[in-house]
mmCIF file of C-alpha atoms in Angstrom:
data_model
loop_
_atom_site.group_PDB
_atom_site.id
_atom_site.type_symbol
_atom_site.label_atom_id
_atom_site.label_comp_id
_atom_site.label_asym_id
_atom_site.label_seq_id
_atom_site.Cartn_x
_atom_site.Cartn_y
_atom_site.Cartn_z
ATOM 1 C CA MET I 1 18.601 -16.598 -2.965
ATOM 2 C CA ALA I 2 17.677 -19.361 -5.134
ATOM 3 C CA ALA I 3 17.928 -21.912 -2.184
ATOM 4 C CA SER I 4 15.902 -19.391 0.095
ATOM 5 C CA ARG I 5 13.223 -19.373 -2.225
ATOM 6 C CA LEU I 6 13.151 -22.828 -2.433
ATOM 7 C CA LEU I 7 13.342 -23.875 1.059
ATOM 8 C CA GLU I 8 10.209 -21.102 1.480
ATOM 9 C CA ALA I 9 8.438 -23.401 -0.982
ATOM 10 C CA ASP I 10 9.282 -26.466 0.150
ATOM 11 C CA THR I 11 8.065 -25.136 3.579
ATOM 12 C CA ARG I 12 4.620 -23.963 1.996
ATOM 13 C CA GLN I 13 4.248 -27.222 0.568
ATOM 14 C CA ILE I 14 4.830 -29.252 3.741
ATOM 15 C CA ARG I 15 2.741 -26.252 6.173
ATOM 16 C CA THR I 16 -0.293 -26.938 3.079
ATOM 17 C CA ALA I 17 -0.133 -30.718 3.616
ATOM 18 C CA TYR I 18 -0.033 -30.568 7.166
ATOM 19 C CA PHE I 19 -2.883 -28.270 7.662
ATOM 20 C CA LEU I 20 -5.026 -29.772 4.861
ATOM 21 C CA LYS I 21 -4.796 -33.396 7.218
ATOM 22 C CA LEU I 22 -6.363 -31.192 9.877
ATOM 23 C CA ALA I 23 -8.959 -30.110 8.075
ATOM 24 C CA GLN I 24 -10.276 -33.498 6.672
ATOM 25 C CA PRO I 25 -12.990 -34.384 9.328
ATOM 26 C CA GLY I 26 -12.855 -37.586 11.510
ATOM 27 C CA LYS I 27 -9.167 -37.906 10.492
ATOM 28 C CA ARG I 28 -6.222 -36.913 13.049
ATOM 29 C CA PRO I 29 -3.021 -36.101 11.208
ATOM 30 C CA VAL I 30 -0.543 -38.548 10.583
ATOM 31 C CA ASP I 31 2.662 -38.601 12.596
ATOM 32 C CA GLU I 32 5.540 -38.830 9.655
ATOM 33 C CA ASP I 33 8.107 -40.757 11.410
ATOM 34 C CA SER I 34 5.670 -43.439 13.197
ATOM 35 C CA HIS I 35 3.232 -43.784 10.344
ATOM 36 C CA CYS I 36 0.676 -44.383 12.772
ATOM 37 C CA CYS I 37 -2.038 -42.183 14.166
ATOM 38 C CA PRO I 38 -1.522 -40.494 17.392
ATOM 39 C CA GLN I 39 -3.541 -41.774 20.297
ATOM 40 C CA ALA I 40 -6.141 -39.119 22.003
ATOM 41 C CA GLY I 41 -4.401 -36.391 24.545
ATOM 42 C CA ALA I 42 -1.284 -37.654 23.543
ATOM 43 C CA SER I 43 1.208 -34.549 21.927
ATOM 44 C CA SER I 44 1.896 -35.070 18.085
ATOM 45 C CA SER I 45 5.436 -33.643 16.647
ATOM 46 C CA PRO I 46 5.099 -31.033 14.099
ATOM 47 C CA PRO I 47 6.203 -32.402 10.763
ATOM 48 C CA LEU I 48 10.016 -32.299 10.294
ATOM 49 C CA GLY I 49 9.396 -28.966 7.865
ATOM 50 C CA ILE I 50 7.823 -26.467 10.562
ATOM 51 C CA SER I 51 10.318 -27.554 13.122
ATOM 52 C CA THR I 52 13.499 -26.813 10.292
ATOM 53 C CA MET I 53 11.542 -23.444 9.705
ATOM 54 C CA LYS I 54 11.532 -22.713 13.429
ATOM 55 C CA LEU I 55 15.183 -24.032 13.431
ATOM 56 C CA PHE I 56 16.542 -21.529 10.158
ATOM 57 C CA THR I 57 14.127 -18.662 12.049
ATOM 58 C CA GLY I 58 15.940 -19.156 15.140
ATOM 59 C CA LEU I 59 19.821 -18.500 13.721
ATOM 60 C CA ILE I 60 18.329 -16.151 11.546
ATOM 61 C CA LEU I 61 17.235 -14.188 14.229
ATOM 62 C CA CYS I 62 20.224 -15.179 16.578
ATOM 63 C CA SER I 63 22.777 -13.915 13.486
ATOM 64 C CA LEU I 64 20.693 -10.444 13.789
ATOM 65 C CA VAL I 65 21.362 -10.135 17.306
ATOM 66 C CA LEU I 66 24.528 -10.811 17.464
ATOM 67 C CA GLY I 67 25.164 -8.430 14.028
ATOM 68 C CA VAL I 68 23.612 -5.430 15.833
ATOM 69 C CA HIS I 69 25.449 -6.760 19.179
ATOM 70 C CA SER I 70 28.978 -6.444 17.575
ATOM 71 C CA GLN I 71 27.483 -3.045 15.809
ATOM 72 C CA TRP I 72 27.424 -1.962 19.439
ATOM 73 C CA LEU I 73 31.104 -3.262 20.389
ATOM 74 C CA SER I 74 32.532 -1.535 17.097
ATOM 75 C CA PHE I 75 30.577 1.805 18.386
ATOM 76 C CA LEU I 76 31.645 1.541 21.749
ATOM 77 C CA GLY I 77 35.532 0.956 20.533
ATOM 78 C CA GLU I 78 34.896 3.859 18.191
ATOM 79 C CA ALA I 79 33.512 6.128 21.052
ATOM 80 C CA TYR I 80 36.812 4.878 23.539
ATOM 81 C CA GLU I 81 39.458 5.690 21.010
ATOM 82 C CA GLY I 82 38.063 8.941 20.067
ATOM 83 C CA ALA I 83 37.630 9.927 23.513
ATOM 84 C CA LYS I 84 41.449 8.922 23.674
ATOM 85 C CA ASP I 85 41.879 11.223 20.394
ATOM 86 C CA MET I 86 40.381 14.273 21.962
ATOM 87 C CA TRP I 87 42.438 13.778 25.460
ATOM 88 C CA ARG I 88 45.521 13.576 23.396
ATOM 89 C CA ALA I 89 44.721 16.530 21.789
ATOM 90 C CA TYR I 90 43.800 18.430 25.106
ATOM 91 C CA SER I 91 47.184 16.844 25.982
ATOM 92 C CA ASP I 92 49.235 18.010 23.416
ATOM 93 C CA MET I 93 47.688 21.775 23.806
ATOM 94 C CA ARG I 94 48.256 22.042 27.159
ATOM 95 C CA GLU I 95 51.951 20.798 26.415
ATOM 96 C CA ALA I 96 52.287 23.199 23.800
ATOM 97 C CA ASN I 97 51.030 26.472 25.853
ATOM 98 C CA PHE I 98 51.103 28.057 22.578
ATOM 99 C CA LYS I 99 49.321 31.545 22.252
ATOM 100 C CA GLY I 100 46.558 31.079 19.414
ATOM 101 C CA ALA I 101 46.729 27.154 19.225
ATOM 102 C CA ASP I 102 43.477 26.895 20.488
ATOM 103 C CA LYS I 103 41.070 26.490 17.584
ATOM 104 C CA TYR I 104 43.769 24.598 16.016
ATOM 105 C CA PHE I 105 43.896 21.566 19.101
ATOM 106 C CA HIS I 106 40.191 21.860 19.156
ATOM 107 C CA ALA I 107 39.951 20.660 15.304
ATOM 108 C CA ARG I 108 42.908 18.458 15.639
ATOM 109 C CA GLY I 109 40.817 16.397 18.087
ATOM 110 C CA ASN I 110 37.339 16.551 16.467
ATOM 111 C CA TYR I 111 39.498 15.494 13.173
ATOM 112 C CA ASP I 112 41.167 12.914 14.700
ATOM 113 C CA ALA I 113 38.122 11.291 16.645
ATOM 114 C CA ALA I 114 35.993 11.598 13.785
ATOM 115 C CA GLN I 115 38.344 9.461 11.821
ATOM 116 C CA ARG I 116 37.265 6.582 14.004
ATOM 117 C CA GLY I 117 34.066 6.434 12.922
ATOM 118 C CA PRO I 118 30.530 7.298 13.993
ATOM 119 C CA GLY I 119 31.320 6.417 17.434
ATOM 120 C CA GLY I 120 34.211 8.603 17.394
ATOM 121 C CA VAL I 121 32.133 11.545 15.756
ATOM 122 C CA TRP I 122 29.539 11.039 19.112
ATOM 123 C CA ALA I 123 32.540 11.081 21.264
ATOM 124 C CA ALA I 124 33.929 14.515 20.094
ATOM 125 C CA GLU I 125 30.750 15.850 19.561
ATOM 126 C CA VAL I 126 29.626 14.842 23.529
ATOM 127 C CA ILE I 127 32.825 16.198 24.887
ATOM 128 C CA SER I 128 33.264 19.061 23.294
ATOM 129 C CA ASN I 129 29.838 20.377 23.729
ATOM 130 C CA GLY I 130 30.368 18.978 27.394
ATOM 131 C CA ARG I 131 34.137 20.979 27.816
ATOM 132 C CA GLU I 132 32.377 24.470 25.981
ATOM 133 C CA ALA I 133 29.528 24.120 28.755
ATOM 134 C CA LEU I 134 31.500 24.022 31.563
ATOM 135 C CA GLN I 135 33.873 26.734 30.202
ATOM 136 C CA GLY I 136 31.167 28.720 30.518
ATOM 137 C CA ILE I 137 30.869 28.549 34.164
ATOM 138 C CA THR I 138 34.683 28.361 34.715
ATOM 139 C CA ASP I 139 35.827 31.083 32.376
ATOM 140 C CA PRO I 140 34.260 34.155 33.966
ATOM 141 C CA LEU I 141 34.897 32.511 37.301
ATOM 142 C CA PHE I 142 38.924 31.663 36.973
ATOM 143 C CA LYS I 143 39.731 34.008 33.671
ATOM 144 C CA GLY I 144 37.324 37.240 34.500
ATOM 145 C CA MET I 145 35.938 36.849 31.079
ATOM 146 C CA THR I 146 32.542 38.375 30.469
ATOM 147 C CA ARG I 147 29.540 36.736 29.124
ATOM 148 C CA ASP I 148 30.059 38.419 25.948
ATOM 149 C CA GLN I 149 33.528 36.914 25.545
ATOM 150 C CA VAL I 150 32.780 33.708 26.858
ATOM 151 C CA ARG I 151 29.958 33.329 24.167
ATOM 152 C CA GLU I 152 32.704 34.235 21.480
ATOM 153 C CA ASP I 153 35.283 32.335 22.364
ATOM 154 C CA THR I 154 32.372 28.864 22.542
ATOM 155 C CA LYS I 155 31.004 30.408 19.503
ATOM 156 C CA ALA I 156 34.907 30.402 17.758
ATOM 157 C CA ASP I 157 35.568 26.752 19.339
ATOM 158 C CA GLN I 158 32.270 25.242 18.095
ATOM 159 C CA PHE I 159 33.390 26.395 14.700
ATOM 160 C CA ALA I 160 36.696 24.761 15.010
ATOM 161 C CA ASN I 161 35.085 21.623 16.191
ATOM 162 C CA GLU I 162 32.419 21.408 13.435
ATOM 163 C CA TRP I 163 35.473 21.894 11.117
ATOM 164 C CA GLY I 164 37.384 19.114 12.263
ATOM 165 C CA ARG I 165 34.252 16.627 12.848
ATOM 166 C CA SER I 166 33.144 17.070 9.257
ATOM 167 C CA GLY I 167 36.868 16.203 8.160
ATOM 168 C CA LYS I 168 38.195 19.389 6.826
ATOM 169 C CA ASP I 169 42.175 19.686 7.594
ATOM 170 C CA PRO I 170 42.976 21.109 10.916
ATOM 171 C CA ASN I 171 45.486 22.720 9.918
ATOM 172 C CA HIS I 172 43.456 25.521 8.705
ATOM 173 C CA PHE I 173 43.309 26.754 12.309
ATOM 174 C CA ARG I 174 47.529 25.887 12.460
ATOM 175 C CA PRO I 175 49.158 29.303 13.972
ATOM 176 C CA PRO I 176 52.547 29.984 12.414
ATOM 177 C CA GLY I 177 55.558 28.811 14.687
ATOM 178 C CA LEU I 178 53.520 26.287 16.390
ATOM 179 C CA PRO I 179 56.380 23.292 16.284
ATOM 180 C CA ASP I 180 55.895 20.365 14.456
ATOM 181 C CA LYS I 181 55.571 17.700 16.918
ATOM 182 C CA TYR I 182 51.820 19.074 16.653
#
């Protein structure tokens, strides 16, 4: 913190001195390295302080970009792992084939995904909402459910999804007799 204030003060002093030289009538700024006046039409390099300032600004911007980049990679990794958690819960539900366990597996998949972080929460929400939307179309066709039945089932599934995503214990929905494996 103190080093950045010192650097800021030094940079301000160098910049002020450079612009004061420019402001003197009839005089051109002296090139600090060669100790002579630049030729007419020749480009003069800025004092060391301004180049250093540009360097530090560039370094700060690069570190910010890399920091944001790593956050995106972290988010995507969490989302990928959360999607795998959702798939594992779905696979376990299919394997268990246990009547009344649907809500438990919804809550468990969302809970496991949410434990991964914000990316996992996002993946769980997108997958859950997509699955419920798809079931709204397929359940009446393949299971013979009415719209009211689909609406009630979707409401109960979404309640279990949100329960798990919020970090609450998915065992709240665990039906008696479900094997410990799940």
